[in-house]
XYZ file of C-alpha atoms in Angstrom:
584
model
C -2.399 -12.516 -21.891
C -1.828 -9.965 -24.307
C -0.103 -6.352 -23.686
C -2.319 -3.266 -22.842
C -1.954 -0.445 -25.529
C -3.312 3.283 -24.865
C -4.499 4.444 -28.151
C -5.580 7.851 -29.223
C -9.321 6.652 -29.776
C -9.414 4.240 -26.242
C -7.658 1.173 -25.134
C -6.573 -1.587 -27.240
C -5.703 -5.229 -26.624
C -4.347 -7.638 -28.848
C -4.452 -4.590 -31.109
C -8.458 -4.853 -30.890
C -10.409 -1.910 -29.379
C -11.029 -3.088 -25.241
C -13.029 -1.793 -22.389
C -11.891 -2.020 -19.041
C -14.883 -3.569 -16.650
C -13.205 -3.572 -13.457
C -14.000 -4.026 -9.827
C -12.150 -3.319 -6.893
C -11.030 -6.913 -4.485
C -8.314 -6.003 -2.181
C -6.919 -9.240 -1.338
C -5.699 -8.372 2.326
C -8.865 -7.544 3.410
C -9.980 -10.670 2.451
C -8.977 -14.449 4.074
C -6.135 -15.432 1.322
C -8.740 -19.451 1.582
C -11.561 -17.197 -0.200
C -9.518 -15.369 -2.379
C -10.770 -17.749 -5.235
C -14.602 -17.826 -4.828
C -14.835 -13.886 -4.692
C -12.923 -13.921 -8.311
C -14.923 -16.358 -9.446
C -17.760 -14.205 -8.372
C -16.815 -11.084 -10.478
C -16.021 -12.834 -13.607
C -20.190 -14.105 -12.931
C -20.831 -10.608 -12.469
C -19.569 -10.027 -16.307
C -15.862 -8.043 -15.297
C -13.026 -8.422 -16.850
C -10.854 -6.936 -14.415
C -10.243 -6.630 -10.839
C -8.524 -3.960 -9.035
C -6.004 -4.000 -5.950
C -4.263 -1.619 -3.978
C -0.703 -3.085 -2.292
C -0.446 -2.042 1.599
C 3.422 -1.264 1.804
C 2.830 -1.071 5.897
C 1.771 -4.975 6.038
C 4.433 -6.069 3.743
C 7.156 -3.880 5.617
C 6.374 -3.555 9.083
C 9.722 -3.110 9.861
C 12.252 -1.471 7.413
C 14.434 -4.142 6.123
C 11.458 -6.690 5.903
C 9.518 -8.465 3.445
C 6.624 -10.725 3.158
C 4.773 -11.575 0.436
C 3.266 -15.100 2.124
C -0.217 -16.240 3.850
C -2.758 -13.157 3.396
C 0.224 -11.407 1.783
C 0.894 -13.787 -1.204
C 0.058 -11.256 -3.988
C 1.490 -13.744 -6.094
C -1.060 -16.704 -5.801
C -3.186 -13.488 -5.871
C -2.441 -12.796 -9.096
C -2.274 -16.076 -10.769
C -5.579 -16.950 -8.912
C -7.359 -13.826 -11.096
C -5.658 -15.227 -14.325
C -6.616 -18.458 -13.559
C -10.290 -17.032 -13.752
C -9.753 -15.203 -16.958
C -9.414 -11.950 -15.009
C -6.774 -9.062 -15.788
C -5.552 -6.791 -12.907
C -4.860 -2.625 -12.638
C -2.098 -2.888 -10.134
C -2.146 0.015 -7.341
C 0.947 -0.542 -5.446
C 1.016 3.312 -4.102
C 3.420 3.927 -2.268
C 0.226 6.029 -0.817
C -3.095 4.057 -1.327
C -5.231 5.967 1.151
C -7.699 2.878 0.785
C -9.449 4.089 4.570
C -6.422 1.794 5.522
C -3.779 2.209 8.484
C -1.718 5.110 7.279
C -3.285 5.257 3.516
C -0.825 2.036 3.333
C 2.664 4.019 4.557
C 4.486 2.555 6.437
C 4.813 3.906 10.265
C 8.541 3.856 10.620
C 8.909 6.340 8.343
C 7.294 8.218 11.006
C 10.297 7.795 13.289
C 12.207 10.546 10.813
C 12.347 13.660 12.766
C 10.706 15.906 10.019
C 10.376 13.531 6.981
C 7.446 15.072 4.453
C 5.595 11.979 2.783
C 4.669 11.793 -0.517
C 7.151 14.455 -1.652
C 10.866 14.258 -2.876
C 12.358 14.153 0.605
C 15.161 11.971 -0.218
C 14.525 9.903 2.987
C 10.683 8.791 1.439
C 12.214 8.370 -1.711
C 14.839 6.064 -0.579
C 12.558 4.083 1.227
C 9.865 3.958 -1.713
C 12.838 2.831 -3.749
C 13.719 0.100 -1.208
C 9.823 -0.928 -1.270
C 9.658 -1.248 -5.023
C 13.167 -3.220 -4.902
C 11.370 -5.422 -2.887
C 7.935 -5.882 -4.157
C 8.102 -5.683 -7.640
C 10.833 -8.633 -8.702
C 8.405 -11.499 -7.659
C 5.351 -9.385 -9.584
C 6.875 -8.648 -12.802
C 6.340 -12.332 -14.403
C 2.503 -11.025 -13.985
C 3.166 -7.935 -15.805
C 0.865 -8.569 -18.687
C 4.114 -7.580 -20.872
C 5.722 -11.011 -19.876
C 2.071 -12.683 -20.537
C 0.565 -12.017 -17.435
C -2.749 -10.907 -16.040
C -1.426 -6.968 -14.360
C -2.846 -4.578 -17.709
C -1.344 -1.384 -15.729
C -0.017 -0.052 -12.905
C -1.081 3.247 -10.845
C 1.457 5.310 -10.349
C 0.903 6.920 -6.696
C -2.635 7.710 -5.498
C -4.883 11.254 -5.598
C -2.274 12.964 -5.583
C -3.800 15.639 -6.853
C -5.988 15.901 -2.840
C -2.340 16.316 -1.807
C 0.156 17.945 -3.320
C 1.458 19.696 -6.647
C 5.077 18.389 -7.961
C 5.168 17.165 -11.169
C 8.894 16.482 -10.221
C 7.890 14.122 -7.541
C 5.288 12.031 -9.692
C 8.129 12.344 -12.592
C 10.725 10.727 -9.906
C 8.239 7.739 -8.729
C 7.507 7.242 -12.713
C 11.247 6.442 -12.989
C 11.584 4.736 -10.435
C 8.854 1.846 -11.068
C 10.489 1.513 -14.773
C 13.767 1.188 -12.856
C 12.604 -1.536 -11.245
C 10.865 -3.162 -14.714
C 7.815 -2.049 -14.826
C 7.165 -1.936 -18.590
C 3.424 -1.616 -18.842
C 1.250 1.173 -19.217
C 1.120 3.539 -15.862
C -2.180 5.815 -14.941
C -2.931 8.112 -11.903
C -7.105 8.542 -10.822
C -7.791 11.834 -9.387
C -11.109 13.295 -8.545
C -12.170 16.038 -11.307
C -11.394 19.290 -9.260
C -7.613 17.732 -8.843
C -7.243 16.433 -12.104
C -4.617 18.978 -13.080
C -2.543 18.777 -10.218
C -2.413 15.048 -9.934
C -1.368 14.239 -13.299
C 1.945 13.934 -15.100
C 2.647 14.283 -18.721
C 3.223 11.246 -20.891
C 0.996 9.224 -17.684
C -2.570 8.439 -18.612
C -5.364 10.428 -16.366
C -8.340 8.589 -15.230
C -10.928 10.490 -13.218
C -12.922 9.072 -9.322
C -16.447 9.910 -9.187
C -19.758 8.249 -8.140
C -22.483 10.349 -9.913
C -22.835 12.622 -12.111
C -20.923 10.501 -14.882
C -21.147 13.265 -17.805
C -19.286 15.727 -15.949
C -16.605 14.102 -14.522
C -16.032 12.545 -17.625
C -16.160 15.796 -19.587
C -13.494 16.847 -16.791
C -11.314 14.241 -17.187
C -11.157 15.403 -21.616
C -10.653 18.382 -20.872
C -7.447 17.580 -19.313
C -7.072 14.695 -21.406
C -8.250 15.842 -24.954
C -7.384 12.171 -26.732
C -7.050 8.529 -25.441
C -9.139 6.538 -23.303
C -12.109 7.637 -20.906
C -12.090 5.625 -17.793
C -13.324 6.066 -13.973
C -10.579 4.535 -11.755
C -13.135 4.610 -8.660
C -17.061 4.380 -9.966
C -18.130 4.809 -5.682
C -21.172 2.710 -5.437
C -21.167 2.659 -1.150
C -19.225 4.110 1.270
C -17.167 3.202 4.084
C -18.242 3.926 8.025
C -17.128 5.585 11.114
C -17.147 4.596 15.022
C -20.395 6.970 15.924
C -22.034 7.088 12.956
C -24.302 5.362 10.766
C -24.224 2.671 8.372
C -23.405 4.295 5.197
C -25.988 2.362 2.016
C -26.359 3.622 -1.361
C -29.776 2.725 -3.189
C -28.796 -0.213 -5.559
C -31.246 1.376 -8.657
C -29.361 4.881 -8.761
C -25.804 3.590 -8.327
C -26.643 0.809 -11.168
C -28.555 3.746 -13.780
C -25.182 5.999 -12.736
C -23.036 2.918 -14.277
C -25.061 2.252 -17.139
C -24.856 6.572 -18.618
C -20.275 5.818 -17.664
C -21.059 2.713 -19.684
C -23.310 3.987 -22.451
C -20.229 6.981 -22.579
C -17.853 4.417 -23.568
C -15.912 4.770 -20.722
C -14.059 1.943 -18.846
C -15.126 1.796 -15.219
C -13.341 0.391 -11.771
C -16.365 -0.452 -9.409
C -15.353 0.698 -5.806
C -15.743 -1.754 -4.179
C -16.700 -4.749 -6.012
C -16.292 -6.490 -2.265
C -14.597 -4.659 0.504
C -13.814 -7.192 2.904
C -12.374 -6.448 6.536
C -10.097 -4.146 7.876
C -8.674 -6.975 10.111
C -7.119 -6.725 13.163
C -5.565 -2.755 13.878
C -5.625 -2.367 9.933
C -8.483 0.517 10.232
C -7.585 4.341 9.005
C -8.834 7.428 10.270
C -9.959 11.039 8.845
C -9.224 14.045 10.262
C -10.256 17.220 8.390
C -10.790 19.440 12.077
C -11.980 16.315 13.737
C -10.393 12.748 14.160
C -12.766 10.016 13.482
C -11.539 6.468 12.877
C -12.909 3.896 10.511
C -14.671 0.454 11.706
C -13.558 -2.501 11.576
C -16.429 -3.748 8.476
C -15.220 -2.533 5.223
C -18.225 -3.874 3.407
C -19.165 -0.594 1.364
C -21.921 -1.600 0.440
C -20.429 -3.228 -2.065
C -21.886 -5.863 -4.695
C -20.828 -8.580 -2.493
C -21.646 -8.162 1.251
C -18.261 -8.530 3.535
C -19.096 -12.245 4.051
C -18.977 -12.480 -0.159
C -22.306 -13.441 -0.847
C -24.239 -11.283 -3.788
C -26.481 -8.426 -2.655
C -29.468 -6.918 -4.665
C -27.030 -4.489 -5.894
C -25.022 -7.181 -7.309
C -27.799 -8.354 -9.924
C -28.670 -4.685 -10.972
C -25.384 -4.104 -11.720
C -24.937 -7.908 -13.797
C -28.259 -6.410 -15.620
C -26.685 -3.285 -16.838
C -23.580 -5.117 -17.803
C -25.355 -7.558 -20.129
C -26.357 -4.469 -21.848
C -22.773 -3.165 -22.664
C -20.382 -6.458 -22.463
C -20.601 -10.155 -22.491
C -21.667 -11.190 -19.117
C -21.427 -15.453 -18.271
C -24.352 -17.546 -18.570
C -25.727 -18.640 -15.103
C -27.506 -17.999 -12.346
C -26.362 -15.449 -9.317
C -24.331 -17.365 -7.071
C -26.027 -18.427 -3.606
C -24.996 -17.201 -0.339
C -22.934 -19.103 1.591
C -23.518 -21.250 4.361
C -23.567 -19.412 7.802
C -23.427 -20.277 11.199
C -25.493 -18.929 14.221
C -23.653 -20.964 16.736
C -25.126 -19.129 19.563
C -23.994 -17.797 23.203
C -20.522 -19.010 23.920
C -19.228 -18.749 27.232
C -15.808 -16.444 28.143
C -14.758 -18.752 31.046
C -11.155 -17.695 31.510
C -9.408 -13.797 32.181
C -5.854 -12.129 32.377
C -5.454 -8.558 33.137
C -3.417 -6.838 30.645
C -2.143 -4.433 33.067
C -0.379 -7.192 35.701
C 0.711 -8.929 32.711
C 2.402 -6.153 30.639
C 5.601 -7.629 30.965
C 4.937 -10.497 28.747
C 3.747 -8.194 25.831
C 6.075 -5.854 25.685
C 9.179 -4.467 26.813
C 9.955 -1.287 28.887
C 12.051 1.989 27.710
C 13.401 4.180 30.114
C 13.150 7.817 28.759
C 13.002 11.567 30.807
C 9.810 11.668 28.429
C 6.804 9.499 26.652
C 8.457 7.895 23.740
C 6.285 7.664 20.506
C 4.890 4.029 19.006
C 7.598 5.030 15.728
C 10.241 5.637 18.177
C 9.371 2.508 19.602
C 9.261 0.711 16.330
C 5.487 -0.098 17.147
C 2.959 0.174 14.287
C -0.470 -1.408 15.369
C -1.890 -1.665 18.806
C -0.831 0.462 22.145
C 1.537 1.848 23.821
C 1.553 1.600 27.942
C 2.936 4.162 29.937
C 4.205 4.806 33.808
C 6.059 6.609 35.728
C 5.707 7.127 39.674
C 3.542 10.485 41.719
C 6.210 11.513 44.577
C 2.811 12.803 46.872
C -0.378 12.164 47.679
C -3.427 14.378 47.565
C -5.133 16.312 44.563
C -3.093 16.727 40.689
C -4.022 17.113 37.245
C -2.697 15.315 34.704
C -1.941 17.255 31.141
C -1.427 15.720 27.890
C -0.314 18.217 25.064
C -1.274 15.727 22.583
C -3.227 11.926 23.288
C -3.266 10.162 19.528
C -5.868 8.760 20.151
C -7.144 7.275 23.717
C -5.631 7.383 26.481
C -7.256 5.302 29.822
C -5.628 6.713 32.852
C -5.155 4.624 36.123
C -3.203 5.178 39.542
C -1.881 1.928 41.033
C -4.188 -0.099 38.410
C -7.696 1.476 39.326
C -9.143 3.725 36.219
C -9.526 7.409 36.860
C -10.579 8.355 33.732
C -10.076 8.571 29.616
C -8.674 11.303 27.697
C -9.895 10.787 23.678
C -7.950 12.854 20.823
C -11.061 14.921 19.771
C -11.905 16.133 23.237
C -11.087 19.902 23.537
C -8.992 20.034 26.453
C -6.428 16.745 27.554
C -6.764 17.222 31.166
C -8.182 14.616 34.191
C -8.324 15.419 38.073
C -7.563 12.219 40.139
C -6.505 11.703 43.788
C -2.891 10.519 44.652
C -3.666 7.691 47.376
C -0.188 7.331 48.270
C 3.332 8.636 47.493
C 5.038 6.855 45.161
C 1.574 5.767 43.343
C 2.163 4.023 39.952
C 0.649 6.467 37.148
C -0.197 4.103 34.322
C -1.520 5.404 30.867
C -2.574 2.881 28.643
C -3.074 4.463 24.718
C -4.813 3.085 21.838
C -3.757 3.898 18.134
C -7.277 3.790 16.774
C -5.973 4.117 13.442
C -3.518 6.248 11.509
C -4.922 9.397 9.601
C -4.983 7.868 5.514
C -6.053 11.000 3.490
C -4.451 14.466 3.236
C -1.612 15.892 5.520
C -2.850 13.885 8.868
C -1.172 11.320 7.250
C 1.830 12.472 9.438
C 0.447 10.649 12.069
C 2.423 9.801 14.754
C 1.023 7.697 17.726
C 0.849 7.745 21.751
C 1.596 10.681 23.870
C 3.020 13.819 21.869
C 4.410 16.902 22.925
C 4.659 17.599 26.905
C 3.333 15.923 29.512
C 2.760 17.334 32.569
C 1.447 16.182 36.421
C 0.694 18.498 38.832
C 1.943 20.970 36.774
C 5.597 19.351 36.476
C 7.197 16.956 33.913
C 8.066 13.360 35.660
C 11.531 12.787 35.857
C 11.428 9.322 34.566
C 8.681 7.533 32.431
C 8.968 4.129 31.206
C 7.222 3.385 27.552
C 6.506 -0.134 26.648
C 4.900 -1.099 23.165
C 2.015 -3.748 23.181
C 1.176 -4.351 19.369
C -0.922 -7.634 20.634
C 0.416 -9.712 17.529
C -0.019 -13.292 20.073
C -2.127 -12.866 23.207
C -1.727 -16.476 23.312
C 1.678 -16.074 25.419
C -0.192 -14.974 27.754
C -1.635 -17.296 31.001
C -5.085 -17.498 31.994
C -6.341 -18.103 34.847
C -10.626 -19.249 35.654
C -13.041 -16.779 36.170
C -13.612 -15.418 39.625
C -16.889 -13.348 40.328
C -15.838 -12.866 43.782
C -12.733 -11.375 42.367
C -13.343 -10.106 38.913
C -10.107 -7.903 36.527
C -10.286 -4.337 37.237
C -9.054 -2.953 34.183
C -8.632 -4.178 30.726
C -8.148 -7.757 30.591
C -8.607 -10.549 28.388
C -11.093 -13.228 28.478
C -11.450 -16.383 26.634
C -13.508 -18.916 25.866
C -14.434 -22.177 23.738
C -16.959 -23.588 21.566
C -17.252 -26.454 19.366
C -18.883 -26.495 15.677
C -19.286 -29.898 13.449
C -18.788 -27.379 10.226
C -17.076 -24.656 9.665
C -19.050 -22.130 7.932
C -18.924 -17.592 7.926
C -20.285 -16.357 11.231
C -20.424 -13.087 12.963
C -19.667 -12.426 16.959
C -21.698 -10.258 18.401
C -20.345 -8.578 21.549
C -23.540 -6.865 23.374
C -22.603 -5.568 26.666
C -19.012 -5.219 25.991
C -17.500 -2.159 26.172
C -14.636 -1.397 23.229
C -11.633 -3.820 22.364
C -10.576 -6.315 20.283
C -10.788 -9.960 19.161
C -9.684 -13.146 17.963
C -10.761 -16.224 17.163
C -8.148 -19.077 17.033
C -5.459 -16.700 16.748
C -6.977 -14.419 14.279
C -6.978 -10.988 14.453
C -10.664 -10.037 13.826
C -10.760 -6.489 14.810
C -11.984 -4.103 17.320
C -15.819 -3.547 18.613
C -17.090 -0.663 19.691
C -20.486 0.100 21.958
C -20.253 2.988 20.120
C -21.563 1.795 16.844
C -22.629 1.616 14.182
C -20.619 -1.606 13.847
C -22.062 -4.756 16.303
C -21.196 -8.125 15.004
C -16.732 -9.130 13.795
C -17.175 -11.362 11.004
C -15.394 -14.477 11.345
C -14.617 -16.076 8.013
C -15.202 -19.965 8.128
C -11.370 -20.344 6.992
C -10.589 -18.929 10.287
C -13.117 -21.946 12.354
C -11.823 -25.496 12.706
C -14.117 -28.528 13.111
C -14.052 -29.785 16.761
C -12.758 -27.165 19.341
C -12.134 -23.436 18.739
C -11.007 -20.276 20.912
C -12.483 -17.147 21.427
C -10.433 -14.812 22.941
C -11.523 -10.890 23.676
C -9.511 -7.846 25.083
C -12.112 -5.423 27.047
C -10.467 -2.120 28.201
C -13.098 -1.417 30.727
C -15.868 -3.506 32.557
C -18.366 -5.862 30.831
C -21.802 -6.245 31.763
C -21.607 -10.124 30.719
C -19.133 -13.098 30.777
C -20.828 -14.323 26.949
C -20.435 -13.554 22.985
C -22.801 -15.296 20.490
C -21.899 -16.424 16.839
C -24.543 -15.132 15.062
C -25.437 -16.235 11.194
C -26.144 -12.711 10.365
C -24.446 -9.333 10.238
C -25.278 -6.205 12.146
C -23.382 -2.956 10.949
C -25.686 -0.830 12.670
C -28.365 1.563 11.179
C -28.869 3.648 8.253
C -29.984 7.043 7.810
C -33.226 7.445 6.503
């Protein structure tokens, strides 16, 4: 494929004049089986481009690791998109924000006493430089330079939302050639941070989704020659545990694209297909209040999170036609889906009596930290022992981000990050009671300064006034819950606590379904192994979807972690989504 040029009048390609008609396909929020169909898809839809971001925290989850296999073979992800016809703008970050765990940075750079991310603290920087030594070796036979489908690659991300040091872009900019990057580099701000976010000699694009004429007229004035191009054309938005299900009408987004187009501007549609925030993968906002991101990244995006086209899909193909070459063909059908039904969660182990085989224990005079623990995802438990009996209060300085509080394994209460005060009366039954405190990470802060977002219980914490002598900290990041042993149902006898359940079903074809968990609490699920994500009673969020990849003909596994009671012993495999409702 031939080499991107940036020309004074717009972008050239094979010294031609080129528009970039892009849409954003993260591949690890999508099953690495159906990578293929949803390219296929947006070459139908008339792009010539796709978009992905590069999550440093699942390719690293421990410094001094790499993967770039399974869901992580960005690879076979880019020769996959070439293999369609498709170019690719590279994000790689290291910040991608992305409403991912984190904004994509890794969380043991969290166990540096101090560090500041995203700045020229020479600890980030030598760990950025450690990150590109690692990803970017396999990659650069896609750099479009060498023939390959990757046009250009984005050097950090809104940076202009965050900070103001030209000196640190400048250093990342070096560092990316250092490691042979030879193609063009761009940074996407949003207008108001366009001159803070930029460096000079580094293309600008400009994030928007409305009001096309002014952001563009933004983006010249800081740009006064070269191309005109919206890294992030938002068409949908993402969703919140509590809130609604975010939906942009399909007619305004599609009449926004067609006055970028008719501008002459090259566009990135955000999100083309969002996908899933699989298993703990969710981020969080915080801007005075903490509220984490659902599982369901689906955006309302031009192809629904199972990848099938949605209305919003063929108004956007229409507007295309009018402004590129768009494929012949009809709009691809959905997929099959199956509604399997009720399935039955026969089997249980409590998490709590079974600890031991998740994690293991760290003596400490305090509550150690998930980063100190060299935990990312999942939770952290907690325990230490109450010398008397009678009335206490127990006082957290800081719960990130739910803490369920029991004394000798029965619950005696929650304490959530956004309440205003992190304090819980109990009753000590006994002396030498076992305080347990089981903590969820709900999901790492991705935007702004949050992003310093340590996990589990922070600061002092205090019972009956006193600090513990002794707590033990044990990390439980749930990667297998197969080690653990089941044992049959009891209803004369059922888990008090969280515990797991599982159960089996049986399907002739494999096909996209969604489970539906109504009467379940909050937790999390898999489904032969497969991390689908968490559910929430909360909303808006009701159905996981399980991509058919993920299903095996014959005999499959449900299994679900509940934190508190359930009202029922069954799920159901529905052949529809529910991501809860919309505003009016």
């Amino acid at each position: 494929m031939p080499r991107l040029e940036i020309a004074a009048d717009g972008f050239r390609l094979d010294d031609r004049p080129f528009r970039i008609v892009s849409g954003a396909l993260h591949y690890f929020r999508v099953h690495p089986e159906q990578w293929a169909d949803r390219l296929h898809k947006a070459r139908l839809l008339g792009l010539n481009t796709v978009e992905t971001y590069v999550p440093w925290n699942l390719h690293a989850r421990r410094r001094g690791e790499f993967r770039l296999d399974a869901g992580l073979d960005l690879p076979r992800f880019l020769r996959l998109a070439a293999a369609e016809g498709l170019h690719v703008l590279l994000r790689p970050g290291p910040y991608i924000c992305a409403e991912w765990e984190g904004g994509g940075l890794p969380s043991w750079l969290l166990a540096e006493e101090g560090i500041a991310l995203r700045s020229r603290d020479p600890r980030f920087l030598r760990a950025v430089d450690e990150y590109l030594g690692a990803l970017l070796p396999p990659l650069l036979p896609s750099l479009g330079s060498r023939g390959g489908p990757v046009l250009a690659v984005q050097l950090e991300n809104e940076y202009g939302a965050y900070g103001d040091d030209p000196g640190y872009l400048a250093d990342l900019a070096a560092l990316l050639r250092r490691h042979g990057v030879d193609v063009p580099l761009f940074t996407c701000d949003q207008p108001s941070d366009l001159a803070r976010g930029g460096l000079e000699g580094v293309l600008r694009t400009v994030n928007f989704g409305s009001r096309a004429e002014t952001g563009l007229a933004a983006l010249r004035e800081h740009q006064p020659a070269g191309p005109l191009m919206c890294s992030e054309f938002w068409i949908g938005w993402f969703d919140r545990w509590g809130g609604t299900h975010a939906v942009r009408d399909g007619d305004d987004a599609a009449a926004e694209l067609d006055r970028l187009l008719a501008a002459g501007a090259s566009v990135n549609i955000y999100m083309f297909h969002g996908g899933t925030n699989f298993g703990f993968t969710n981020g969080a906002n915080d801007k005075g209040t903490y509220r984490p991101t659902v599982t369901s990244y689906d955006y309302d995006a031009l192809l629904d999170e199972a990848g099938d086209p949605t209305p919003k899909y063929t108004a956007f193909r229409e507007v295309l036609a009018k402004h590129v070459p768009v494929p012949d063909g009809p709009v691809p059908a959905p997929a099959p889906r199956l509604g399997h039904g009720p399935v039955e969660l026969t089997h249980c182990a409590p998490l709590l009596d079974r600890a031991d085989l998740l994690g293991v224990a760290v003596e400490a005079a305090r509550p150690l930290t998930m980063e100190e623990l060299g935990q990312d995802f999942g939770f952290v438990l907690y325990e230490t022992r109450l010398p008397d009996r009678g009335p206490v209060v127990l006082r957290a300085e800081d719960v990130r981000d739910r803490a369920q509080v029991f004394v000798d394994g029965q619950p005696v209460g929650v304490l959530e990050r956004e309440g205003r005060e992190h304090a819980l009366a109990f009753t000590v039954p006994r002396p030498g009671a076992r305080l347990t405190v089981l903590v969820e990470n709900q999901g790492r802060v991705n935007y702004g300064a949050g992003v310093h977002d340590r996990k589990g219980l922070l600061g002092r914490t205090l019972v009956g006034g006193g600090e513990p002598a002794t707590w033990s900290s044990r990390a439980l990041p749930l990667d297998d819950p197969a080690v653990l042993p089941f044992t049959a149902f009891d209803p004369q006898s059922p888990p008090v606590g969280p515990a797991f359940h599982r159960g089996h079903f049986h399907v002739e074809r494999p096909a996209d379904t969604f489970l539906a968990l109504d009467g379940w609490t909050k937790g999390n699920a898999w489904v032969n192994g497969f991390a689908l994500g968490r559910y929430w009673s909360r909303g808006a969020q009701a159905t996981l979807y399980v991509p058919a990849p993920v299903l095996r003909a014959g005999r499959n596994e449900i299994t679900v972690l509940e934190l508190h009671a359930s009202a029922t012993r069954t799920v159901e495999l529905r052949d529809r989504p529910d991501l809860g409702p919309t505003e009016e």
